[in-house]
Amino acid sequence: MFSTPFVLSFSLLLSLPILFLLAPHFIPSRPQSIPIPPPDDHDDLFLFNRATAGSNPSNPSTFSHLSSSSNPKLKIAFLFLTNSDLHFAPLWIRFFPNSSDLYNVYVHADPSINITRPGGPFLGRFIVSKRTYRGSPTLISATRRLIATAMIDDPANAYFALLSQYCIPLHSFSYVYNSLFSSTTFDSTSTPSELTHLGVRIRFKSFIEIVSKERHLWKRYNARGRFTMMPEVPFEKFRVGSQFFVLTRKHALVVVNDRTLWRKFKIPCQSSDDCYPEEHYFPTLLSMRDLSGCTQYTLTRVNWTGTANGHPYTYRSSEVSPMLIHQLRKSNYSESYLFARKFTPDCLRPLMAIAKSVIFRD
C-alpha cells in the first residue's frame, strides 16, 4: 500500500491542471485597457487647437468664463483629476488664499460618478470631462484636457500642478508659490548658470519624475504588442515616472501640441497587468523634447512600500501626526516635497486638526 504522504502529494500533483483552469474564474484581474472613443478624441483635438492658438496672452479671446481676472501676476494652475468626491476639499479650501490673484483651480471629474461639488475656490471650476479608466489612455486624455483648459482660461497660468482627490498639501500656499517662482535654493538640481548675478532665477523647470531604468520597463513597453511603439518611441527613449507633476507653461504647450507620441500611447494595451500609460506618456514626451528643462523628480511624495496591485501605500487616520507630515516633506532633490498622497478619506479630521499648527506652518 502507498503511504499517506505519497497519496497526498500525488493528489496535489493531479489537481494542478484543474487549478490552472479554474484560476481565472476566482482570481481577480485588472480590466482590459479601454480605447479612446473617437468622438472624445475629436473633441480633445478641437480643444487642443484652441489652447495652441490661445497661447498668446495678448489675444483677448483666450479668456473664458472660468477666469476671474486678467491680473498679470504669474499663477499656479491646480489641476484635480478625480473619479470620486474631493475628500480633502476642506483642507484645500483652507490652503488657498481668499484672493485668487496667484492661482486657479480646475477639476476633471468622471461624469459617470455622482460627485459632490464643493464651494469656495472649487465653485464653478469643474471642466467639461469624459469617463476615465485606470490603466488606460483615458487618464492621459483627462490630464491633457485639464492642461489645455487651464491654458485657454488664463494666460497668467505659468505652472500646472496635477493632483488627485487623495493628495494633500504639505505646506502653506505662500511656501508653495515662493518655492516655484522666487526661491533660488529650492531646487537642488539648478546650476549657477540659471541664476543672474543678483541671484534671480532666469530659467524655470518642470518638476516631473523621469526614470530610464526600471525592472518592469520592457514589459510595459511591449504592453501594446511587440514593436507597436516603433518607430516614434524606441525602447531606449521609453521612460517612466510619477503620474503627478508640476509643469511649466512651455512644457504644457508641448503636451497640448503633441500628436506624434499620442498616436502610439492611445493604443489600448494587450497586457493590462503591465499597462500604466499615464506613468509613461508625459515622462517620455518631455524627455524626448526637453530633458534639460526638467528636474527629473516629482514634488508629490508617494510611499511605494507595501504596494498592492499597482497602488501606493495608503495612510490611515490613525497614522496622521505632525511627525508624519515632517517625514513626508523630506526630499533628496529639493528643499521639501510640496504635496503627498495617498490618504483615506477619514484622514480629513486629523489633518484639519493639525493644519494651522503643522501643515501650514512652514
C-alpha positions as a Markdown table, in Angstrom:
| # | Residue | x | y | z |
|---|---|---|---|---|
| 1 | Met | 0.0 | 0.0 | 0.0 |
| 2 | Phe | 1.1 | 3.6 | -0.6 |
| 3 | Ser | 1.9 | 5.7 | 2.3 |
| 4 | Thr | -0.4 | 8.6 | 3.2 |
| 5 | Pro | 2.2 | 11.4 | 2.4 |
| 6 | Phe | 2.7 | 9.8 | -1.0 |
| 7 | Val | -1.0 | 9.7 | -1.7 |
| 8 | Leu | -1.4 | 13.4 | -0.7 |
| 9 | Ser | 1.5 | 14.5 | -2.8 |
| 10 | Phe | 0.2 | 12.6 | -5.8 |
| 11 | Ser | -3.3 | 14.0 | -5.4 |
| 12 | Leu | -2.0 | 17.6 | -5.3 |
| 13 | Leu | 0.1 | 17.0 | -8.4 |
| 14 | Leu | -3.0 | 15.7 | -10.3 |
| 15 | Ser | -5.1 | 18.8 | -9.1 |
| 16 | Leu | -2.6 | 21.3 | -10.5 |
| 17 | Pro | -4.1 | 21.4 | -14.1 |
| 18 | Ile | -7.6 | 21.9 | -12.6 |
| 19 | Leu | -6.3 | 24.8 | -10.6 |
| 20 | Phe | -4.8 | 26.5 | -13.6 |
| 21 | Leu | -8.2 | 26.1 | -15.5 |
| 22 | Leu | -10.2 | 27.5 | -12.6 |
| 23 | Ala | -7.9 | 30.3 | -11.5 |
| 24 | Pro | -9.1 | 32.9 | -14.0 |
| 25 | His | -12.6 | 32.5 | -12.6 |
| 26 | Phe | -11.8 | 33.3 | -8.9 |
| 27 | Ile | -8.6 | 35.3 | -9.0 |
| 28 | Pro | -9.4 | 39.0 | -9.7 |
| 29 | Ser | -7.5 | 40.6 | -12.5 |
| 30 | Arg | -7.4 | 44.2 | -13.9 |
| 31 | Pro | -9.9 | 45.0 | -16.6 |
| 32 | Gln | -8.6 | 45.3 | -20.2 |
| 33 | Ser | -7.4 | 48.7 | -21.4 |
| 34 | Ile | -10.2 | 50.9 | -22.6 |
| 35 | Pro | -9.7 | 52.6 | -26.0 |
| 36 | Ile | -10.3 | 56.3 | -26.5 |
| 37 | Pro | -13.8 | 56.8 | -28.1 |
| 38 | Pro | -13.3 | 58.6 | -31.5 |
| 39 | Pro | -15.8 | 61.4 | -30.5 |
| 40 | Asp | -13.8 | 62.1 | -27.4 |
| 41 | Asp | -10.5 | 62.3 | -29.4 |
| 42 | His | -12.2 | 64.7 | -31.8 |
| 43 | Asp | -13.4 | 67.0 | -29.1 |
| 44 | Asp | -10.0 | 66.9 | -27.5 |
| 45 | Leu | -8.3 | 67.9 | -30.8 |
| 46 | Phe | -10.6 | 70.9 | -31.1 |
| 47 | Leu | -9.8 | 71.9 | -27.5 |
| 48 | Phe | -6.0 | 71.4 | -28.0 |
| 49 | Asn | -6.1 | 73.5 | -31.2 |
| 50 | Arg | -7.8 | 76.3 | -29.2 |
| 51 | Ala | -5.1 | 76.1 | -26.5 |
| 52 | Thr | -2.4 | 76.3 | -29.1 |
| 53 | Ala | -4.0 | 79.4 | -30.7 |
| 54 | Gly | -4.6 | 80.8 | -27.2 |
| 55 | Ser | -1.0 | 80.6 | -26.0 |
| 56 | Asn | -0.6 | 84.3 | -26.8 |
| 57 | Pro | -1.7 | 86.4 | -23.7 |
| 58 | Ser | -2.3 | 89.4 | -26.0 |
| 59 | Asn | -5.3 | 87.6 | -27.6 |
| 60 | Pro | -8.4 | 88.5 | -25.6 |
| 61 | Ser | -10.3 | 85.5 | -26.9 |
| 62 | Thr | -8.2 | 83.2 | -24.8 |
| 63 | Phe | -10.1 | 84.2 | -21.6 |
| 64 | Ser | -13.2 | 82.1 | -20.8 |
| 65 | His | -15.9 | 82.2 | -18.2 |
| 66 | Leu | -13.6 | 80.5 | -15.7 |
| 67 | Ser | -11.3 | 83.4 | -15.4 |
| 68 | Ser | -11.9 | 85.8 | -12.6 |
| 69 | Ser | -9.4 | 88.5 | -13.7 |
| 70 | Ser | -6.7 | 89.3 | -16.1 |
| 71 | Asn | -4.1 | 90.1 | -13.4 |
| 72 | Pro | -0.6 | 89.9 | -15.0 |
| 73 | Lys | 0.8 | 88.2 | -11.9 |
| 74 | Leu | 2.1 | 84.6 | -12.6 |
| 75 | Lys | -0.3 | 82.0 | -11.3 |
| 76 | Ile | -0.3 | 78.3 | -10.4 |
| 77 | Ala | -3.0 | 76.2 | -12.1 |
| 78 | Phe | -4.0 | 73.4 | -9.7 |
| 79 | Leu | -5.4 | 70.5 | -11.7 |
| 80 | Phe | -7.5 | 68.0 | -9.8 |
| 81 | Leu | -8.1 | 64.7 | -11.6 |
| 82 | Thr | -10.8 | 62.6 | -9.8 |
| 83 | Asn | -13.3 | 59.9 | -10.1 |
| 84 | Ser | -14.8 | 60.3 | -6.6 |
| 85 | Asp | -15.6 | 63.1 | -4.2 |
| 86 | Leu | -12.8 | 65.6 | -3.4 |
| 87 | His | -12.3 | 64.2 | 0.0 |
| 88 | Phe | -9.8 | 66.8 | 1.2 |
| 89 | Ala | -11.6 | 69.8 | -0.3 |
| 90 | Pro | -12.0 | 71.4 | 3.2 |
| 91 | Leu | -8.2 | 71.2 | 3.7 |
| 92 | Trp | -7.5 | 72.7 | 0.2 |
| 93 | Ile | -10.0 | 75.5 | 0.8 |
| 94 | Arg | -8.0 | 76.4 | 3.9 |
| 95 | Phe | -4.8 | 76.1 | 1.8 |
| 96 | Phe | -5.9 | 78.5 | -0.9 |
| 97 | Pro | -5.8 | 82.3 | -0.2 |
| 98 | Asn | -9.1 | 84.1 | -0.3 |
| 99 | Ser | -8.0 | 86.1 | -3.3 |
| 100 | Ser | -7.3 | 84.1 | -6.5 |
| 101 | Asp | -4.7 | 86.5 | -7.8 |
| 102 | Leu | -2.0 | 83.9 | -7.7 |
| 103 | Tyr | -3.8 | 80.6 | -8.6 |
| 104 | Asn | -6.6 | 78.9 | -10.5 |
| 105 | Val | -8.4 | 75.7 | -9.7 |
| 106 | Tyr | -9.6 | 73.2 | -12.4 |
| 107 | Val | -11.4 | 69.9 | -11.7 |
| 108 | His | -11.8 | 67.0 | -14.1 |
| 109 | Ala | -14.4 | 64.7 | -12.6 |
| 110 | Asp | -15.6 | 61.4 | -14.2 |
| 111 | Pro | -19.1 | 62.2 | -15.4 |
| 112 | Ser | -20.3 | 58.7 | -14.7 |
| 113 | Ile | -19.9 | 59.3 | -10.9 |
| 114 | Asn | -22.2 | 61.5 | -8.9 |
| 115 | Ile | -19.6 | 63.8 | -7.3 |
| 116 | Thr | -20.4 | 66.4 | -4.7 |
| 117 | Arg | -19.1 | 69.8 | -5.9 |
| 118 | Pro | -17.5 | 71.8 | -3.1 |
| 119 | Gly | -17.7 | 75.6 | -2.8 |
| 120 | Gly | -15.0 | 78.2 | -2.2 |
| 121 | Pro | -12.2 | 78.0 | -4.8 |
| 122 | Phe | -13.8 | 74.9 | -6.3 |
| 123 | Leu | -17.0 | 76.7 | -7.1 |
| 124 | Gly | -17.6 | 76.7 | -10.9 |
| 125 | Arg | -14.2 | 75.2 | -11.6 |
| 126 | Phe | -15.4 | 71.8 | -12.9 |
| 127 | Ile | -14.4 | 71.5 | -16.6 |
| 128 | Val | -16.0 | 69.5 | -19.4 |
| 129 | Ser | -15.0 | 65.9 | -18.6 |
| 130 | Lys | -15.0 | 62.5 | -20.1 |
| 131 | Arg | -15.0 | 59.0 | -18.5 |
| 132 | Thr | -11.7 | 57.7 | -17.2 |
| 133 | Tyr | -10.5 | 54.2 | -16.5 |
| 134 | Arg | -7.5 | 53.0 | -14.6 |
| 135 | Gly | -4.6 | 51.6 | -16.7 |
| 136 | Ser | -5.9 | 53.2 | -19.9 |
| 137 | Pro | -5.0 | 56.2 | -22.0 |
| 138 | Thr | -8.2 | 58.0 | -20.8 |
| 139 | Leu | -6.1 | 59.2 | -17.9 |
| 140 | Ile | -3.7 | 60.8 | -20.3 |
| 141 | Ser | -6.6 | 62.4 | -22.2 |
| 142 | Ala | -8.1 | 63.8 | -19.0 |
| 143 | Thr | -4.8 | 65.3 | -17.9 |
| 144 | Arg | -4.2 | 66.9 | -21.3 |
| 145 | Arg | -7.8 | 68.2 | -21.1 |
| 146 | Leu | -7.1 | 69.9 | -17.8 |
| 147 | Ile | -3.9 | 71.4 | -19.1 |
| 148 | Ala | -5.5 | 72.7 | -22.3 |
| 149 | Thr | -8.5 | 74.2 | -20.4 |
| 150 | Ala | -6.2 | 76.0 | -18.0 |
| 151 | Met | -4.0 | 77.4 | -20.8 |
| 152 | Ile | -7.1 | 78.7 | -22.6 |
| 153 | Asp | -8.7 | 80.0 | -19.5 |
| 154 | Asp | -5.9 | 82.2 | -18.2 |
| 155 | Pro | -2.6 | 83.1 | -19.9 |
| 156 | Ala | -1.2 | 84.0 | -16.5 |
| 157 | Asn | -1.1 | 80.3 | -15.6 |
| 158 | Ala | 2.6 | 79.7 | -15.5 |
| 159 | Tyr | 2.8 | 76.4 | -13.6 |
| 160 | Phe | 0.4 | 73.4 | -13.9 |
| 161 | Ala | 0.2 | 71.1 | -10.9 |
| 162 | Leu | -1.6 | 67.8 | -11.3 |
| 163 | Leu | -3.2 | 66.4 | -8.2 |
| 164 | Ser | -5.8 | 63.7 | -7.3 |
| 165 | Gln | -8.6 | 63.5 | -4.7 |
| 166 | Tyr | -6.2 | 61.6 | -2.4 |
| 167 | Cys | -3.5 | 64.4 | -2.5 |
| 168 | Ile | -2.9 | 66.8 | 0.4 |
| 169 | Pro | -0.7 | 69.9 | 0.7 |
| 170 | Leu | 2.4 | 69.7 | 2.9 |
| 171 | His | 3.0 | 73.4 | 3.2 |
| 172 | Ser | 1.2 | 76.7 | 3.1 |
| 173 | Phe | 0.2 | 78.3 | -0.3 |
| 174 | Ser | 2.8 | 81.0 | 0.1 |
| 175 | Tyr | 5.6 | 78.4 | 0.6 |
| 176 | Val | 4.5 | 76.5 | -2.5 |
| 177 | Tyr | 4.3 | 79.7 | -4.6 |
| 178 | Asn | 7.6 | 81.1 | -3.4 |
| 179 | Ser | 9.3 | 77.7 | -3.9 |
| 180 | Leu | 8.2 | 77.6 | -7.6 |
| 181 | Phe | 8.7 | 81.2 | -8.5 |
| 182 | Ser | 11.1 | 83.0 | -6.2 |
| 183 | Ser | 13.4 | 80.7 | -4.3 |
| 184 | Thr | 16.9 | 80.2 | -5.8 |
| 185 | Thr | 17.7 | 77.3 | -3.4 |
| 186 | Phe | 14.5 | 75.2 | -3.5 |
| 187 | Asp | 15.6 | 73.0 | -6.5 |
| 188 | Ser | 18.9 | 71.4 | -5.7 |
| 189 | Thr | 19.4 | 70.5 | -9.4 |
| 190 | Ser | 19.6 | 74.1 | -10.5 |
| 191 | Thr | 23.0 | 75.3 | -11.7 |
| 192 | Pro | 24.6 | 78.8 | -11.2 |
| 193 | Ser | 24.2 | 79.5 | -14.9 |
| 194 | Glu | 20.4 | 79.5 | -14.4 |
| 195 | Leu | 20.7 | 82.5 | -12.0 |
| 196 | Thr | 21.7 | 86.1 | -12.6 |
| 197 | His | 24.5 | 87.8 | -10.7 |
| 198 | Leu | 21.8 | 89.1 | -8.4 |
| 199 | Gly | 20.6 | 85.6 | -7.6 |
| 200 | Val | 17.4 | 85.9 | -9.6 |
| 201 | Arg | 16.2 | 82.7 | -11.4 |
| 202 | Ile | 16.1 | 83.2 | -15.2 |
| 203 | Arg | 15.0 | 79.7 | -16.1 |
| 204 | Phe | 12.1 | 77.7 | -14.8 |
| 205 | Lys | 12.0 | 73.9 | -14.9 |
| 206 | Ser | 9.2 | 71.4 | -14.8 |
| 207 | Phe | 9.1 | 69.1 | -11.8 |
| 208 | Ile | 8.4 | 65.8 | -13.3 |
| 209 | Glu | 9.9 | 62.4 | -12.5 |
| 210 | Ile | 11.8 | 60.8 | -15.4 |
| 211 | Val | 13.3 | 57.3 | -14.9 |
| 212 | Ser | 15.1 | 55.4 | -17.6 |
| 213 | Lys | 15.8 | 52.2 | -15.7 |
| 214 | Glu | 13.1 | 50.2 | -14.1 |
| 215 | Arg | 12.8 | 46.4 | -13.8 |
| 216 | His | 9.3 | 46.3 | -15.5 |
| 217 | Leu | 10.1 | 48.8 | -18.2 |
| 218 | Trp | 10.5 | 46.2 | -21.1 |
| 219 | Lys | 7.2 | 44.5 | -20.3 |
| 220 | Arg | 5.4 | 47.9 | -20.1 |
| 221 | Tyr | 7.0 | 49.0 | -23.4 |
| 222 | Asn | 5.5 | 45.9 | -25.1 |
| 223 | Ala | 2.1 | 46.0 | -23.4 |
| 224 | Arg | 0.5 | 47.1 | -26.6 |
| 225 | Gly | 2.3 | 44.5 | -28.7 |
| 226 | Arg | 5.9 | 44.0 | -29.7 |
| 227 | Phe | 7.3 | 46.8 | -31.9 |
| 228 | Thr | 4.0 | 48.7 | -31.6 |
| 229 | Met | 5.7 | 51.8 | -30.2 |
| 230 | Met | 8.2 | 51.9 | -33.1 |
| 231 | Pro | 9.5 | 54.0 | -34.8 |
| 232 | Glu | 8.2 | 57.0 | -32.8 |
| 233 | Val | 9.2 | 55.6 | -29.4 |
| 234 | Pro | 12.2 | 53.3 | -29.5 |
| 235 | Phe | 12.7 | 51.4 | -26.2 |
| 236 | Glu | 15.9 | 53.3 | -25.3 |
| 237 | Lys | 13.7 | 56.5 | -25.2 |
| 238 | Phe | 10.9 | 55.0 | -23.2 |
| 239 | Arg | 10.6 | 56.5 | -19.7 |
| 240 | Val | 8.5 | 56.1 | -16.5 |
| 241 | Gly | 7.7 | 58.4 | -13.7 |
| 242 | Ser | 5.1 | 59.6 | -11.3 |
| 243 | Gln | 1.7 | 60.5 | -12.7 |
| 244 | Phe | 1.7 | 63.7 | -10.7 |
| 245 | Phe | 3.9 | 66.6 | -11.8 |
| 246 | Val | 4.2 | 70.4 | -11.9 |
| 247 | Leu | 4.8 | 71.6 | -15.5 |
| 248 | Thr | 5.9 | 75.0 | -16.8 |
| 249 | Arg | 3.7 | 76.7 | -19.4 |
| 250 | Lys | 6.4 | 75.9 | -22.0 |
| 251 | His | 6.0 | 72.2 | -21.4 |
| 252 | Ala | 2.2 | 72.4 | -21.0 |
| 253 | Leu | 2.3 | 73.7 | -24.6 |
| 254 | Val | 4.5 | 70.7 | -25.6 |
| 255 | Val | 1.9 | 68.4 | -24.1 |
| 256 | Val | -1.1 | 70.0 | -25.8 |
| 257 | Asn | 0.7 | 70.3 | -29.1 |
| 258 | Asp | 1.8 | 66.6 | -29.3 |
| 259 | Arg | 0.2 | 64.4 | -31.9 |
| 260 | Thr | 3.0 | 62.0 | -32.8 |
| 261 | Leu | 3.5 | 60.2 | -29.5 |
| 262 | Trp | -0.2 | 60.3 | -28.6 |
| 263 | Arg | -0.9 | 58.1 | -31.7 |
| 264 | Lys | 1.1 | 55.4 | -30.0 |
| 265 | Phe | 0.2 | 55.9 | -26.4 |
| 266 | Lys | -3.6 | 55.9 | -27.1 |
| 267 | Ile | -3.4 | 52.3 | -28.5 |
| 268 | Pro | -5.1 | 50.0 | -25.9 |
| 269 | Cys | -2.8 | 47.6 | -24.1 |
| 270 | Gln | -2.9 | 43.9 | -24.8 |
| 271 | Ser | -1.4 | 43.1 | -21.4 |
| 272 | Ser | -3.5 | 45.0 | -18.8 |
| 273 | Asp | -1.2 | 43.9 | -15.9 |
| 274 | Asp | 1.7 | 45.9 | -17.5 |
| 275 | Cys | -0.4 | 48.8 | -18.6 |
| 276 | Tyr | 0.1 | 52.2 | -16.9 |
| 277 | Pro | 0.2 | 54.6 | -19.8 |
| 278 | Glu | -0.2 | 57.7 | -17.6 |
| 279 | Glu | 3.1 | 56.9 | -15.9 |
| 280 | His | 4.9 | 56.8 | -19.3 |
| 281 | Tyr | 3.5 | 59.3 | -21.7 |
| 282 | Phe | 4.5 | 62.5 | -20.0 |
| 283 | Pro | 8.0 | 61.5 | -18.9 |
| 284 | Thr | 8.7 | 60.0 | -22.3 |
| 285 | Leu | 7.4 | 63.0 | -24.2 |
| 286 | Leu | 9.3 | 65.6 | -22.2 |
| 287 | Ser | 12.4 | 63.5 | -22.0 |
| 288 | Met | 12.5 | 63.4 | -25.8 |
| 289 | Arg | 11.6 | 67.1 | -26.3 |
| 290 | Asp | 13.4 | 69.0 | -23.5 |
| 291 | Leu | 15.1 | 66.8 | -20.9 |
| 292 | Ser | 17.3 | 69.7 | -19.7 |
| 293 | Gly | 14.2 | 71.7 | -18.9 |
| 294 | Cys | 13.0 | 69.0 | -16.4 |
| 295 | Thr | 14.2 | 68.4 | -12.9 |
| 296 | Gln | 13.5 | 64.7 | -13.4 |
| 297 | Tyr | 11.9 | 64.4 | -9.9 |
| 298 | Thr | 8.4 | 65.0 | -8.6 |
| 299 | Leu | 7.2 | 67.3 | -5.9 |
| 300 | Thr | 4.5 | 64.8 | -4.7 |
| 301 | Arg | 5.6 | 62.3 | -2.1 |
| 302 | Val | 4.3 | 58.8 | -2.5 |
| 303 | Asn | 5.1 | 55.8 | -0.3 |
| 304 | Trp | 5.6 | 52.7 | -2.5 |
| 305 | Thr | 6.4 | 50.2 | 0.3 |
| 306 | Gly | 3.8 | 47.5 | 0.7 |
| 307 | Thr | 2.1 | 48.3 | -2.6 |
| 308 | Ala | -0.8 | 46.2 | -3.9 |
| 309 | Asn | -2.0 | 45.9 | -7.5 |
| 310 | Gly | -0.1 | 49.0 | -8.6 |
| 311 | His | -1.5 | 51.2 | -5.8 |
| 312 | Pro | 0.9 | 53.0 | -3.4 |
| 313 | Tyr | 0.7 | 52.7 | 0.3 |
| 314 | Thr | -2.4 | 54.4 | 1.7 |
| 315 | Tyr | -2.2 | 56.3 | 5.0 |
| 316 | Arg | -5.0 | 55.7 | 7.6 |
| 317 | Ser | -6.4 | 58.3 | 10.0 |
| 318 | Ser | -4.5 | 56.7 | 13.0 |
| 319 | Glu | -1.2 | 57.4 | 11.2 |
| 320 | Val | -1.7 | 61.1 | 10.7 |
| 321 | Ser | 0.5 | 63.1 | 13.0 |
| 322 | Pro | 2.9 | 66.1 | 13.0 |
| 323 | Met | 5.8 | 63.6 | 12.7 |
| 324 | Leu | 4.3 | 62.1 | 9.5 |
| 325 | Ile | 3.9 | 65.5 | 7.9 |
| 326 | His | 7.6 | 66.3 | 8.7 |
| 327 | Gln | 8.7 | 62.9 | 7.3 |
| 328 | Leu | 6.7 | 63.3 | 4.1 |
| 329 | Arg | 8.3 | 66.7 | 3.5 |
| 330 | Lys | 11.9 | 65.3 | 3.3 |
| 331 | Ser | 13.3 | 65.2 | -0.2 |
| 332 | Asn | 16.8 | 64.3 | -1.6 |
| 333 | Tyr | 16.3 | 66.6 | -4.6 |
| 334 | Ser | 14.6 | 69.8 | -3.3 |
| 335 | Glu | 14.2 | 71.6 | 0.0 |
| 336 | Ser | 10.9 | 69.8 | 0.5 |
| 337 | Tyr | 8.1 | 67.9 | -1.1 |
| 338 | Leu | 5.1 | 70.1 | -1.6 |
| 339 | Phe | 2.3 | 67.5 | -1.8 |
| 340 | Ala | 1.7 | 63.9 | -0.7 |
| 341 | Arg | -0.6 | 61.0 | -1.3 |
| 342 | Lys | -2.3 | 58.6 | -0.7 |
| 343 | Phe | -4.7 | 59.2 | 2.2 |
| 344 | Thr | -8.0 | 57.6 | 3.1 |
| 345 | Pro | -11.0 | 60.0 | 3.3 |
| 346 | Asp | -11.2 | 59.6 | 7.1 |
| 347 | Cys | -7.8 | 61.3 | 7.4 |
| 348 | Leu | -9.5 | 64.6 | 6.9 |
| 349 | Arg | -10.4 | 65.2 | 10.5 |
| 350 | Pro | -6.9 | 64.6 | 12.0 |
| 351 | Leu | -5.4 | 66.6 | 9.1 |
| 352 | Met | -7.7 | 69.6 | 9.7 |
| 353 | Ala | -6.7 | 69.4 | 13.4 |
| 354 | Ile | -3.0 | 70.0 | 12.6 |
| 355 | Ala | -3.5 | 72.2 | 9.5 |
| 356 | Lys | -2.8 | 75.5 | 11.2 |
| 357 | Ser | -0.2 | 74.3 | 13.7 |
| 358 | Val | 1.8 | 71.9 | 11.5 |
| 359 | Ile | 0.9 | 71.7 | 7.8 |
| 360 | Phe | 0.6 | 75.4 | 7.1 |
| 361 | Arg | 3.4 | 76.4 | 9.5 |
| 362 | Asp | 6.5 | 76.5 | 7.3 |
